[in-house]
Coordinates of C-alpha atoms and ligand atoms in Angstrom, one line a residue:
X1 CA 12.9 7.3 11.1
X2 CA 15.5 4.8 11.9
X3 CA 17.9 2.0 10.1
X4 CA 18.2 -1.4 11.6
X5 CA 19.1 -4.7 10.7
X6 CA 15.6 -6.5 10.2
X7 CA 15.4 -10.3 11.2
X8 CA 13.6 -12.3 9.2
X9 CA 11.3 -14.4 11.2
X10 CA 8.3 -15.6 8.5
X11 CA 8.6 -15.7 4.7
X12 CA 6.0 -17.2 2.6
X13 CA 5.5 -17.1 -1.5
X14 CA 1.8 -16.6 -1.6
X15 CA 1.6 -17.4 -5.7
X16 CA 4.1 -16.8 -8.5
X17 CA 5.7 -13.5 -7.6
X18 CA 3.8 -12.4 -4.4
X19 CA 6.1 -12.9 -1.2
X20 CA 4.7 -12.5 2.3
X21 CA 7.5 -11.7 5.0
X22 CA 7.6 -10.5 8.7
X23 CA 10.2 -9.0 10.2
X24 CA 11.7 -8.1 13.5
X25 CA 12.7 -4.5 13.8
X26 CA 10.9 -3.4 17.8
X27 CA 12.6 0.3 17.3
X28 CA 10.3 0.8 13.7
X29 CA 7.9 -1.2 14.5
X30 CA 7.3 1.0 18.0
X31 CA 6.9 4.5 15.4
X32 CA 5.2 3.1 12.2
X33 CA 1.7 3.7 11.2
X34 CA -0.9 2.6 8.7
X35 CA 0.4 4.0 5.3
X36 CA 3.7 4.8 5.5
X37 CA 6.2 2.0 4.6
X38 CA 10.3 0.7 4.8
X39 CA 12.8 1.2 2.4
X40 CA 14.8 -2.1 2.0
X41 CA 18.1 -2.1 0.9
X42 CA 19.0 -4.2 -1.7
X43 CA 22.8 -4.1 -2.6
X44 CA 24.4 -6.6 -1.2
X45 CA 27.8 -5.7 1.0
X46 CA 30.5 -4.8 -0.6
X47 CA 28.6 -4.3 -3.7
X48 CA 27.1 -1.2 -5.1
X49 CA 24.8 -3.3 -7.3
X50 CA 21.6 -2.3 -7.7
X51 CA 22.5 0.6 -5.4
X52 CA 19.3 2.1 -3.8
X53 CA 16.7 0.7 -1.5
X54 CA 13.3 -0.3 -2.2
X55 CA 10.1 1.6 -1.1
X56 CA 7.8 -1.3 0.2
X57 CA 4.1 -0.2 2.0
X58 CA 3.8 -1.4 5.9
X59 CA 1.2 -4.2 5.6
X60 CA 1.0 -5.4 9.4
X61 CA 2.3 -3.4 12.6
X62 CA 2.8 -5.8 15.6
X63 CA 3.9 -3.6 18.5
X64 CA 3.6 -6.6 20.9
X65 CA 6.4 -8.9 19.0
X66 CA 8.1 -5.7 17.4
X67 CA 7.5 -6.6 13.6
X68 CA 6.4 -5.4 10.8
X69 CA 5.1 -7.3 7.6
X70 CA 5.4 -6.8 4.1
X71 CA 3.9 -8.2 0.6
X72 CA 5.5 -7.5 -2.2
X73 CA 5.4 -8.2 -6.0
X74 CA 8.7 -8.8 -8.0
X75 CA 9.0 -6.5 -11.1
X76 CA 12.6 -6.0 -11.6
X77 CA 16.0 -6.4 -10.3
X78 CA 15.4 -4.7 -6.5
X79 CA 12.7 -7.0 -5.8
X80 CA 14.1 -10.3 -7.0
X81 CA 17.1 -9.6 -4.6
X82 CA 14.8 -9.0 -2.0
X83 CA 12.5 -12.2 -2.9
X84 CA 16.3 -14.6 -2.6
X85 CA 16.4 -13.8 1.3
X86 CA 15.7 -16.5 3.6
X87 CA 13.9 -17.1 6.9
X88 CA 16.5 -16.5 9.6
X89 CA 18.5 -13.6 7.1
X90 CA 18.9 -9.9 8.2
X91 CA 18.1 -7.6 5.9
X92 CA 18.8 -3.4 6.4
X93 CA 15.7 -1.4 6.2
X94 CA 15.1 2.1 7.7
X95 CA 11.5 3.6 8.2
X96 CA 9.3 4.2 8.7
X97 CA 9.0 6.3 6.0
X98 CA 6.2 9.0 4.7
X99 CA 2.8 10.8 6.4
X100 CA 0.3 7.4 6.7
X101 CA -3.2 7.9 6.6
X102 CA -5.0 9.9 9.0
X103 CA -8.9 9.3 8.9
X104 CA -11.6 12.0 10.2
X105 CA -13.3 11.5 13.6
X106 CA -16.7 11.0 11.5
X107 CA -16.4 8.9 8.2
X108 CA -19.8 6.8 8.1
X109 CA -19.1 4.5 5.7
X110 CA -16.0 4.2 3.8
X111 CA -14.5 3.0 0.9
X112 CA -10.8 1.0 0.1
X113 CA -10.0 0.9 -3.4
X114 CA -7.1 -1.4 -3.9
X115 CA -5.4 -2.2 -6.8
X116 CA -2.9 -5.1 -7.3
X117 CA -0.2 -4.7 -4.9
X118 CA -2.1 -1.6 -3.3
X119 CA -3.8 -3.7 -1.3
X120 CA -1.1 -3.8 1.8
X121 CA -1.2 -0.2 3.2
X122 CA -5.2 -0.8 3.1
X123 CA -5.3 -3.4 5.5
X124 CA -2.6 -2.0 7.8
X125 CA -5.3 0.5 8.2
X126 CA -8.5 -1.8 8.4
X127 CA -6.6 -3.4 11.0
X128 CA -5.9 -0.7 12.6
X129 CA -8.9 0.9 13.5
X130 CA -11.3 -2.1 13.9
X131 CA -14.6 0.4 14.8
X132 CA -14.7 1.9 11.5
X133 CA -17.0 0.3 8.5
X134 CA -14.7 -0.8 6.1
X135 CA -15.5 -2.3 2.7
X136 CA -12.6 -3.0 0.6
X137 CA -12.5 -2.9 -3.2
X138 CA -10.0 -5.2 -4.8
X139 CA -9.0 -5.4 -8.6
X140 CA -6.4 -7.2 -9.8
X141 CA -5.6 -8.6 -13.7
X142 CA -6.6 -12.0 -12.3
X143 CA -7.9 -14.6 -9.5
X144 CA -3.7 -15.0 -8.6
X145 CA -3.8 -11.1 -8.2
X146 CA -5.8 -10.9 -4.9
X147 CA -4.1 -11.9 -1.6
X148 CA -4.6 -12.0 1.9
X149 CA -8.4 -12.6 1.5
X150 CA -8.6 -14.6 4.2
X151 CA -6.9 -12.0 6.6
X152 CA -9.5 -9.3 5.1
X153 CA -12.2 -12.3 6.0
X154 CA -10.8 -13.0 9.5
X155 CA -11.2 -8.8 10.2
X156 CA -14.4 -9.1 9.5
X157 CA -14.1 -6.3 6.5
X158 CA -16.6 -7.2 3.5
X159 CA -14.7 -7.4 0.2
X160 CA -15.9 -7.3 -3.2
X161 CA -13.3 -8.2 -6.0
X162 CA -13.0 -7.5 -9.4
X163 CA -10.4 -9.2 -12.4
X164 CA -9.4 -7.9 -15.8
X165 CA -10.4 -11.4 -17.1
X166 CA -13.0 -12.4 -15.0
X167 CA -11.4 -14.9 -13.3
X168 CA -12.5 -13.9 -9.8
X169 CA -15.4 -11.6 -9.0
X170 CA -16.7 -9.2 -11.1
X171 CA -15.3 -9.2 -14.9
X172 CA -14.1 -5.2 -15.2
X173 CA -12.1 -2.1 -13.6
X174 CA -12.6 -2.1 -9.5
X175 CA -13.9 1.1 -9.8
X176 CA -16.7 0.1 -12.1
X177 CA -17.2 -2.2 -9.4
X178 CA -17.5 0.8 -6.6
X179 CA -19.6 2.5 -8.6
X180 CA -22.6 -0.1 -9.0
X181 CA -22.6 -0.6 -5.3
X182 CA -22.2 3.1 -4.8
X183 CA -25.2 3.6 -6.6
X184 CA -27.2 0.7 -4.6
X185 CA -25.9 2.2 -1.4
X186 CA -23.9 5.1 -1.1
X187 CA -20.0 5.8 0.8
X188 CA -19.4 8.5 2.9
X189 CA -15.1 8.5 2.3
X190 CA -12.8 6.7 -0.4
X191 CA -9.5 5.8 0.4
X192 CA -7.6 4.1 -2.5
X193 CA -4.0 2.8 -3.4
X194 CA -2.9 1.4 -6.8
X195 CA -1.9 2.2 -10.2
X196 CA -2.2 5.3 -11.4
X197 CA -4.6 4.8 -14.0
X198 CA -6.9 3.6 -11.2
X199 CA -6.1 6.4 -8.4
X200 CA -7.2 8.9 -11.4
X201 CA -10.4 7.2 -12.3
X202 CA -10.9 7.2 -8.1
X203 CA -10.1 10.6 -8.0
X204 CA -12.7 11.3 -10.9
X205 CA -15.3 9.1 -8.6
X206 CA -14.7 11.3 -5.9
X207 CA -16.0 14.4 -7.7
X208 CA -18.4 13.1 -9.3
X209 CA -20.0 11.8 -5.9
X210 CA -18.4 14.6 -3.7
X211 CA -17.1 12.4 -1.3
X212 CA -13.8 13.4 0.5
X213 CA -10.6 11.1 0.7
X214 CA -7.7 10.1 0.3
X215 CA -5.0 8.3 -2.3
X216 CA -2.0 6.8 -1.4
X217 CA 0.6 7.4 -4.2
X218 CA 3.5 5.3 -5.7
X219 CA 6.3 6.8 -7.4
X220 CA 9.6 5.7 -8.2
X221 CA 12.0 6.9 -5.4
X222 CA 15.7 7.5 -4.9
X223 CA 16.9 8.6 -1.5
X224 CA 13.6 8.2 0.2
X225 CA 14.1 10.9 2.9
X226 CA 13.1 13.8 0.8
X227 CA 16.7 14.8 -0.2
X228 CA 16.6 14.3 -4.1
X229 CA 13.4 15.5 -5.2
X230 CA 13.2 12.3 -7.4
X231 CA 9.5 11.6 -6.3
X232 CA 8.0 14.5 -7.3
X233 CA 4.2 14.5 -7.9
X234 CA 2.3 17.5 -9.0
X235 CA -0.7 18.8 -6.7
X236 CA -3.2 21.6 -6.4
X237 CA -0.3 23.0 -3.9
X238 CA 2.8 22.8 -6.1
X239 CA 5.4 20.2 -6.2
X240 CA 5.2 17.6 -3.5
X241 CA 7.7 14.4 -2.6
X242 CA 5.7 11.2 -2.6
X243 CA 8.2 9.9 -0.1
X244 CA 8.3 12.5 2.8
X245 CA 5.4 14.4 2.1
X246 CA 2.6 11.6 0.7
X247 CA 2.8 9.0 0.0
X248 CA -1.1 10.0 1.3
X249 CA -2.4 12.7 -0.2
X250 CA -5.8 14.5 0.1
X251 CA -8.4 12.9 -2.6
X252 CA -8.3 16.5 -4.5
X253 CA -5.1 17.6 -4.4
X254 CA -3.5 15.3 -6.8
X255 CA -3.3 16.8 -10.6
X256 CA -3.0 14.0 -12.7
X257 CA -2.5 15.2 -15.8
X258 CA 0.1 18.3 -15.1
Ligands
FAD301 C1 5.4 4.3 -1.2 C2 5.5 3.0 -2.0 C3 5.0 1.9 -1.5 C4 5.2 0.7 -2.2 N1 4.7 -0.5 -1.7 C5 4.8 -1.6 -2.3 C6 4.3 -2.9 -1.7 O1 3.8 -2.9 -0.6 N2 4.5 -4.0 -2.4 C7 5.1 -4.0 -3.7 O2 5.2 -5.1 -4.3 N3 5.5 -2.9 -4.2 C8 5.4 -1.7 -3.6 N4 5.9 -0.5 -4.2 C9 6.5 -0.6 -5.5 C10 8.0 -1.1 -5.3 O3 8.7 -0.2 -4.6 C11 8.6 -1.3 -6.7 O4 8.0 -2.4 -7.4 C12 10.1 -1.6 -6.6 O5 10.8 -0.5 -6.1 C13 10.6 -2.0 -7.9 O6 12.0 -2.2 -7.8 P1 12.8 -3.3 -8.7 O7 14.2 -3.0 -8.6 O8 12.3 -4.7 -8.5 O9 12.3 -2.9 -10.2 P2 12.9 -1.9 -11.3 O10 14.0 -2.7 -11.9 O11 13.3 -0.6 -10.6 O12 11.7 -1.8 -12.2 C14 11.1 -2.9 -12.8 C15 9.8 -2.5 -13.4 O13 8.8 -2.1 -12.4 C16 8.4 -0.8 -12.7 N5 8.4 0.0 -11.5 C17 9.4 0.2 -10.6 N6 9.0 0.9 -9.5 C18 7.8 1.3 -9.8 C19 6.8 2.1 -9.1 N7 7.1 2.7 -7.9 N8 5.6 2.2 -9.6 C20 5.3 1.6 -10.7 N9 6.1 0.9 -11.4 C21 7.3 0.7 -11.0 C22 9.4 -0.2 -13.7 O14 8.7 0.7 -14.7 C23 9.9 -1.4 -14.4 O15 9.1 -1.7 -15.5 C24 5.8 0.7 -3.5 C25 6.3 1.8 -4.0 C26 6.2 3.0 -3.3 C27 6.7 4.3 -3.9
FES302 S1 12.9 9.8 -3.2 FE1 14.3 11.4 -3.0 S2 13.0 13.1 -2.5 FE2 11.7 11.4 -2.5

Protein backbone atom coordinates (compact mmCIF):
# COMPACT_ATOMS: atom_id res chain seq x y z
CA UNK A 1 0.00 0.00 0.00
CA UNK A 2 1.28 3.38 -0.55
CA UNK A 3 0.17 7.32 -0.07
CA UNK A 4 0.94 9.75 -2.76
CA UNK A 5 -0.22 12.91 -3.95
CA UNK A 6 -2.60 11.95 -7.06
CA UNK A 7 -2.59 14.40 -10.03
CA UNK A 8 -5.61 15.01 -11.54
CA UNK A 9 -5.39 14.61 -15.17
CA UNK A 10 -9.28 13.98 -16.42
CA UNK A 11 -12.49 14.92 -14.55
CA UNK A 12 -15.77 14.57 -16.08
CA UNK A 13 -19.54 14.86 -14.48
CA UNK A 14 -21.19 12.04 -16.25
CA UNK A 15 -25.00 13.16 -14.99
CA UNK A 16 -26.16 14.82 -11.77
CA UNK A 17 -24.00 13.45 -9.08
CA UNK A 18 -21.77 10.82 -11.00
CA UNK A 19 -18.08 12.13 -11.43
CA UNK A 20 -15.61 10.34 -13.75
CA UNK A 21 -11.81 11.19 -12.77
CA UNK A 22 -8.37 9.78 -13.70
CA UNK A 23 -5.57 10.17 -11.81
CA UNK A 24 -1.81 9.95 -11.85
CA UNK A 25 -0.36 7.96 -9.09
CA UNK A 26 2.54 5.32 -11.32
CA UNK A 27 3.70 3.77 -7.70
CA UNK A 28 -0.40 2.56 -7.02
CA UNK A 29 -1.17 2.21 -10.13
CA UNK A 30 2.03 -0.32 -10.70
CA UNK A 31 0.40 -2.71 -7.44
CA UNK A 32 -3.46 -2.32 -7.80
CA UNK A 33 -5.77 -4.92 -9.09
CA UNK A 34 -9.37 -5.41 -10.10
CA UNK A 35 -11.42 -4.99 -6.88
CA UNK A 36 -9.53 -3.44 -4.46
CA UNK A 37 -9.84 0.48 -4.42
CA UNK A 38 -8.14 4.05 -2.88
CA UNK A 39 -8.96 5.82 0.08
CA UNK A 40 -9.11 9.61 -0.69
CA UNK A 41 -8.59 11.99 1.74
CA UNK A 42 -10.90 14.50 2.11
CA UNK A 43 -9.92 17.09 4.86
CA UNK A 44 -8.51 19.83 3.50
CA UNK A 45 -4.94 21.03 5.10
CA UNK A 46 -4.93 22.42 8.03
CA UNK A 47 -8.32 21.34 8.63
CA UNK A 48 -9.56 18.30 10.49
CA UNK A 49 -12.90 18.69 8.77
CA UNK A 50 -14.53 15.89 7.73
CA UNK A 51 -11.50 14.03 9.08
CA UNK A 52 -11.22 10.48 7.38
CA UNK A 53 -10.71 9.41 3.85
CA UNK A 54 -13.05 7.94 1.53
CA UNK A 55 -13.16 4.30 0.36
CA UNK A 56 -13.66 4.62 -3.55
CA UNK A 57 -13.49 1.05 -5.86
CA UNK A 58 -10.58 1.04 -8.64
CA UNK A 59 -12.55 1.45 -11.90
CA UNK A 60 -9.61 1.54 -14.51
CA UNK A 61 -5.81 0.45 -14.00
CA UNK A 62 -3.51 2.00 -16.62
CA UNK A 63 -0.02 0.65 -15.92
CA UNK A 64 1.26 2.23 -19.15
CA UNK A 65 0.38 6.10 -18.12
CA UNK A 66 0.48 5.11 -14.32
CA UNK A 67 -3.34 6.03 -13.44
CA UNK A 68 -5.99 4.88 -12.00
CA UNK A 69 -9.76 5.97 -12.58
CA UNK A 70 -12.51 6.36 -10.39
CA UNK A 71 -16.48 7.01 -10.55
CA UNK A 72 -18.11 8.03 -7.83
CA UNK A 73 -21.57 9.05 -6.59
CA UNK A 74 -21.93 12.09 -4.03
CA UNK A 75 -24.01 11.08 -0.95
CA UNK A 76 -22.70 13.25 1.75
CA UNK A 77 -20.13 15.56 2.98
CA UNK A 78 -16.78 13.32 1.91
CA UNK A 79 -17.83 13.05 -1.48
CA UNK A 80 -19.00 16.57 -2.34
CA UNK A 81 -15.44 17.65 -1.15
CA UNK A 82 -14.07 15.28 -3.38
CA UNK A 83 -16.53 16.15 -6.44
CA UNK A 84 -15.09 20.45 -5.91
CA UNK A 85 -11.53 19.30 -7.12
CA UNK A 86 -10.37 20.36 -10.38
CA UNK A 87 -8.54 19.08 -13.39
CA UNK A 88 -4.83 19.92 -12.76
CA UNK A 89 -5.44 19.55 -8.44
CA UNK A 90 -3.61 16.96 -6.34
CA UNK A 91 -5.39 15.10 -4.18
CA UNK A 92 -3.79 12.45 -1.29
CA UNK A 93 -4.89 8.92 -1.73
CA UNK A 94 -3.17 5.84 -0.49
CA UNK A 95 -3.98 2.23 -1.88
CA UNK A 96 -4.43 0.19 -3.06
CA UNK A 97 -6.41 -1.11 -0.59
CA UNK A 98 -8.25 -4.64 0.17
CA UNK A 99 -7.88 -8.49 -1.52
CA UNK A 100 -9.53 -7.76 -5.37
CA UNK A 101 -11.08 -10.48 -7.05
CA UNK A 102 -9.41 -13.51 -7.95
CA UNK A 103 -11.34 -15.70 -10.62
CA UNK A 104 -10.85 -19.61 -11.04
CA UNK A 105 -8.75 -20.91 -14.01
CA UNK A 106 -12.21 -22.54 -15.33
CA UNK A 107 -15.43 -20.19 -15.01
CA UNK A 108 -17.51 -20.95 -18.32
CA UNK A 109 -19.73 -18.47 -18.30
CA UNK A 110 -20.04 -15.88 -15.79
CA UNK A 111 -22.12 -13.44 -14.33
CA UNK A 112 -21.59 -9.42 -13.05
CA UNK A 113 -24.32 -8.22 -10.97
CA UNK A 114 -23.88 -4.55 -10.48
CA UNK A 115 -25.82 -2.36 -8.72
CA UNK A 116 -25.78 1.47 -8.87
CA UNK A 117 -22.44 2.61 -8.10
CA UNK A 118 -21.25 -1.14 -7.97
CA UNK A 119 -20.68 -1.09 -11.31
CA UNK A 120 -16.86 0.23 -11.21
CA UNK A 121 -14.80 -2.66 -9.56
CA UNK A 122 -16.82 -4.89 -12.25
CA UNK A 123 -15.34 -3.48 -15.14
CA UNK A 124 -11.85 -3.07 -13.75
CA UNK A 125 -12.19 -6.78 -13.90
CA UNK A 126 -13.95 -7.24 -17.39
CA UNK A 127 -11.22 -5.25 -18.47
CA UNK A 128 -8.97 -7.05 -17.09
CA UNK A 129 -9.12 -10.27 -18.27
CA UNK A 130 -10.55 -9.78 -21.82
CA UNK A 131 -10.69 -14.00 -22.64
CA UNK A 132 -13.26 -14.54 -20.12
CA UNK A 133 -17.26 -14.45 -21.12
CA UNK A 134 -18.57 -11.67 -19.31
CA UNK A 135 -22.16 -10.62 -19.23
CA UNK A 136 -22.81 -7.77 -16.96
CA UNK A 137 -26.07 -7.19 -15.01
CA UNK A 138 -26.84 -3.55 -14.28
CA UNK A 139 -29.76 -2.14 -12.06
CA UNK A 140 -29.98 1.14 -11.09
CA UNK A 141 -33.30 3.32 -9.75
CA UNK A 142 -33.28 4.89 -13.24
CA UNK A 143 -31.94 5.41 -16.98
CA UNK A 144 -29.37 8.37 -15.24
CA UNK A 145 -28.23 5.47 -12.89
CA UNK A 146 -26.25 3.38 -15.48
CA UNK A 147 -22.83 4.65 -16.70
CA UNK A 148 -20.06 3.88 -18.67
CA UNK A 149 -22.26 1.89 -21.13
CA UNK A 150 -20.39 2.67 -23.84
CA UNK A 151 -16.96 1.50 -22.27
CA UNK A 152 -18.86 -1.95 -21.33
CA UNK A 153 -19.96 -1.69 -25.34
CA UNK A 154 -16.42 -0.84 -26.58
CA UNK A 155 -15.08 -4.25 -24.40
CA UNK A 156 -17.31 -6.05 -26.20
CA UNK A 157 -19.10 -7.34 -22.78
CA UNK A 158 -23.04 -7.90 -23.42
CA UNK A 159 -25.03 -5.97 -20.87
CA UNK A 160 -28.60 -6.22 -19.94
CA UNK A 161 -30.00 -3.37 -17.61
CA UNK A 162 -32.64 -3.16 -15.40
CA UNK A 163 -34.48 0.36 -13.61
CA UNK A 164 -36.69 0.59 -10.52
CA UNK A 165 -39.04 2.74 -12.80
CA UNK A 166 -38.53 1.39 -16.02
CA UNK A 167 -36.93 3.98 -17.45
CA UNK A 168 -34.20 1.94 -19.12
CA UNK A 169 -34.28 -1.85 -19.67
CA UNK A 170 -36.20 -4.12 -17.94
CA UNK A 171 -38.79 -2.51 -15.31
CA UNK A 172 -37.72 -4.56 -11.84
CA UNK A 173 -34.76 -5.71 -9.36
CA UNK A 174 -31.46 -6.81 -11.61
CA UNK A 175 -31.62 -9.92 -10.19
CA UNK A 176 -35.01 -10.69 -11.36
CA UNK A 177 -33.40 -9.78 -14.42
CA UNK A 178 -30.50 -12.58 -14.00
CA UNK A 179 -32.77 -14.91 -13.16
CA UNK A 180 -35.06 -14.98 -16.47
CA UNK A 181 -31.97 -15.24 -18.60
CA UNK A 182 -30.53 -17.69 -16.15
CA UNK A 183 -33.34 -19.81 -16.81
CA UNK A 184 -33.10 -19.38 -20.78
CA UNK A 185 -29.46 -20.14 -20.47
CA UNK A 186 -27.67 -20.92 -17.62
CA UNK A 187 -24.17 -19.18 -15.70
CA UNK A 188 -21.49 -21.05 -14.57
CA UNK A 189 -20.05 -18.13 -11.66
CA UNK A 190 -21.72 -14.83 -10.29
CA UNK A 191 -19.71 -12.13 -9.29
CA UNK A 192 -21.81 -9.12 -7.88
CA UNK A 193 -21.22 -5.59 -6.14
CA UNK A 194 -23.99 -3.28 -4.81
CA UNK A 195 -26.29 -2.64 -2.13
CA UNK A 196 -26.81 -4.93 0.31
CA UNK A 197 -30.25 -5.65 -0.22
CA UNK A 198 -29.09 -6.84 -3.70
CA UNK A 199 -25.71 -8.81 -2.73
CA UNK A 200 -28.26 -10.85 -0.39
CA UNK A 201 -30.82 -11.55 -2.92
CA UNK A 202 -27.47 -12.62 -5.22
CA UNK A 203 -26.24 -14.59 -2.59
CA UNK A 204 -29.85 -16.32 -2.28
CA UNK A 205 -29.45 -16.84 -6.29
CA UNK A 206 -26.37 -18.53 -5.80
CA UNK A 207 -27.83 -21.37 -3.73
CA UNK A 208 -30.55 -21.68 -5.23
CA UNK A 209 -28.59 -22.41 -8.62
CA UNK A 210 -25.42 -23.73 -6.89
CA UNK A 211 -23.21 -21.67 -8.69
CA UNK A 212 -19.92 -20.52 -6.88
CA UNK A 213 -18.82 -16.71 -6.62
CA UNK A 214 -18.10 -14.04 -5.32
CA UNK A 215 -19.50 -10.46 -3.67
CA UNK A 216 -17.66 -7.56 -3.31
CA UNK A 217 -18.83 -5.79 -0.04
CA UNK A 218 -19.23 -2.02 1.01
CA UNK A 219 -19.23 -0.98 4.43
CA UNK A 220 -18.60 2.11 6.03
CA UNK A 221 -14.83 2.41 6.91
CA UNK A 222 -12.59 4.39 9.26
CA UNK A 223 -8.92 3.76 9.10
CA UNK A 224 -8.97 1.64 6.12
CA UNK A 225 -5.83 -0.46 6.86
CA UNK A 226 -7.46 -2.86 9.15
CA UNK A 227 -6.56 -1.02 12.51
CA UNK A 228 -10.09 -0.05 13.93
CA UNK A 229 -12.19 -2.94 13.29
CA UNK A 230 -14.87 -0.40 12.07
CA UNK A 231 -15.70 -2.46 8.93
CA UNK A 232 -16.68 -5.45 10.48
CA UNK A 233 -18.93 -7.90 8.50
CA UNK A 234 -20.08 -11.18 9.77
CA UNK A 235 -19.12 -14.48 7.81
CA UNK A 236 -19.45 -18.25 7.97
CA UNK A 237 -15.60 -17.70 9.45
CA UNK A 238 -16.21 -15.10 12.21
CA UNK A 239 -15.64 -11.50 12.06
CA UNK A 240 -13.99 -10.22 8.96
CA UNK A 241 -12.78 -6.40 7.96
CA UNK A 242 -14.33 -5.37 4.74
CA UNK A 243 -11.33 -3.13 4.15
CA UNK A 244 -8.18 -5.47 4.54
CA UNK A 245 -9.76 -8.71 4.40
CA UNK A 246 -12.78 -8.28 1.51
CA UNK A 247 -13.88 -6.18 0.29
CA UNK A 248 -14.30 -9.70 -1.97
CA UNK A 249 -15.54 -12.26 -0.24
CA UNK A 250 -16.46 -15.89 -1.22
CA UNK A 251 -20.29 -16.04 -2.55
CA UNK A 252 -21.16 -18.22 0.73
CA UNK A 253 -19.41 -16.89 3.29
CA UNK A 254 -21.27 -13.73 3.89
CA UNK A 255 -24.10 -14.10 6.81
CA UNK A 256 -26.35 -11.54 6.11
CA UNK A 257 -28.57 -11.59 8.65
CA UNK A 258 -26.17 -12.22 11.87
C1 LIG B 1 -14.76 -0.81 -0.62
C2 LIG B 1 -15.66 0.34 -1.00
C3 LIG B 1 -15.67 0.76 -2.32
C4 LIG B 1 -16.50 1.84 -2.68
N1 LIG B 1 -16.49 2.23 -3.98
C5 LIG B 1 -17.26 3.29 -4.37
C6 LIG B 1 -17.22 3.75 -5.72
O1 LIG B 1 -16.50 3.22 -6.58
N2 LIG B 1 -17.99 4.82 -6.03
C7 LIG B 1 -18.81 5.43 -5.09
O2 LIG B 1 -19.52 6.38 -5.44
N3 LIG B 1 -18.86 5.00 -3.83
C8 LIG B 1 -18.10 3.97 -3.43
N4 LIG B 1 -18.13 3.55 -2.12
C9 LIG B 1 -19.02 4.27 -1.17
C10 LIG B 1 -18.33 5.54 -0.71
O3 LIG B 1 -17.17 5.22 0.00
C11 LIG B 1 -19.29 6.32 0.21
O4 LIG B 1 -20.38 6.79 -0.56
C12 LIG B 1 -18.58 7.51 0.82
O5 LIG B 1 -17.61 7.07 1.75
C13 LIG B 1 -19.58 8.39 1.52
O6 LIG B 1 -18.88 9.47 2.13
P1 LIG B 1 -19.56 10.88 2.35
O7 LIG B 1 -18.75 11.64 3.32
O8 LIG B 1 -19.85 11.54 1.05
O9 LIG B 1 -20.97 10.53 2.94
P2 LIG B 1 -21.40 10.38 4.51
O10 LIG B 1 -21.66 11.83 4.93
O11 LIG B 1 -20.39 9.61 5.23
O12 LIG B 1 -22.73 9.64 4.30
C14 LIG B 1 -23.79 10.16 3.47
C15 LIG B 1 -24.85 9.10 3.25
O13 LIG B 1 -24.30 7.99 2.53
C16 LIG B 1 -24.47 6.79 3.24
N5 LIG B 1 -23.22 6.01 3.14
C17 LIG B 1 -21.97 6.43 3.45
N6 LIG B 1 -21.06 5.46 3.24
C18 LIG B 1 -21.74 4.39 2.80
C19 LIG B 1 -21.38 3.06 2.44
N7 LIG B 1 -20.13 2.62 2.49
N8 LIG B 1 -22.36 2.22 2.07
C20 LIG B 1 -23.64 2.63 2.01
N9 LIG B 1 -24.05 3.87 2.33
C21 LIG B 1 -23.12 4.74 2.72
C22 LIG B 1 -24.75 7.21 4.67
O14 LIG B 1 -25.69 6.32 5.28
C23 LIG B 1 -25.41 8.54 4.53
O15 LIG B 1 -26.78 8.39 4.35
C24 LIG B 1 -17.33 2.49 -1.71
C25 LIG B 1 -17.30 2.05 -0.39
C26 LIG B 1 -16.49 0.99 -0.04
C27 LIG B 1 -16.46 0.54 1.38
S1 LIG C 1 -11.93 0.56 8.34
FE1 LIG C 1 -10.73 0.27 10.14
S2 LIG C 1 -10.55 -1.90 10.19
FE2 LIG C 1 -11.57 -1.54 8.33
Amino acid sequence: MRQTEALIVERTVLGPGYYYYRLLCPEIAELAKPGQFIEIKVSSEGTLDPLLSRPISIYRIDRKEGSLAVIFKTVGRGTRRIAELKMGNQVSIFGPVGNGFTLPEETGRIALIAGGIGMPPLFSLAEHYPERDFTLFYGGRSAGDLLGLEAWEKLGVPYRLATDDGSAGFHGLVTALFEKEYEARPFDYMIACGPKPMLRAVQQLAAKYRLPGALSLEAYMACGVGACLGCTCVTTKGYKRVCVDGPVFDISEVAFDE
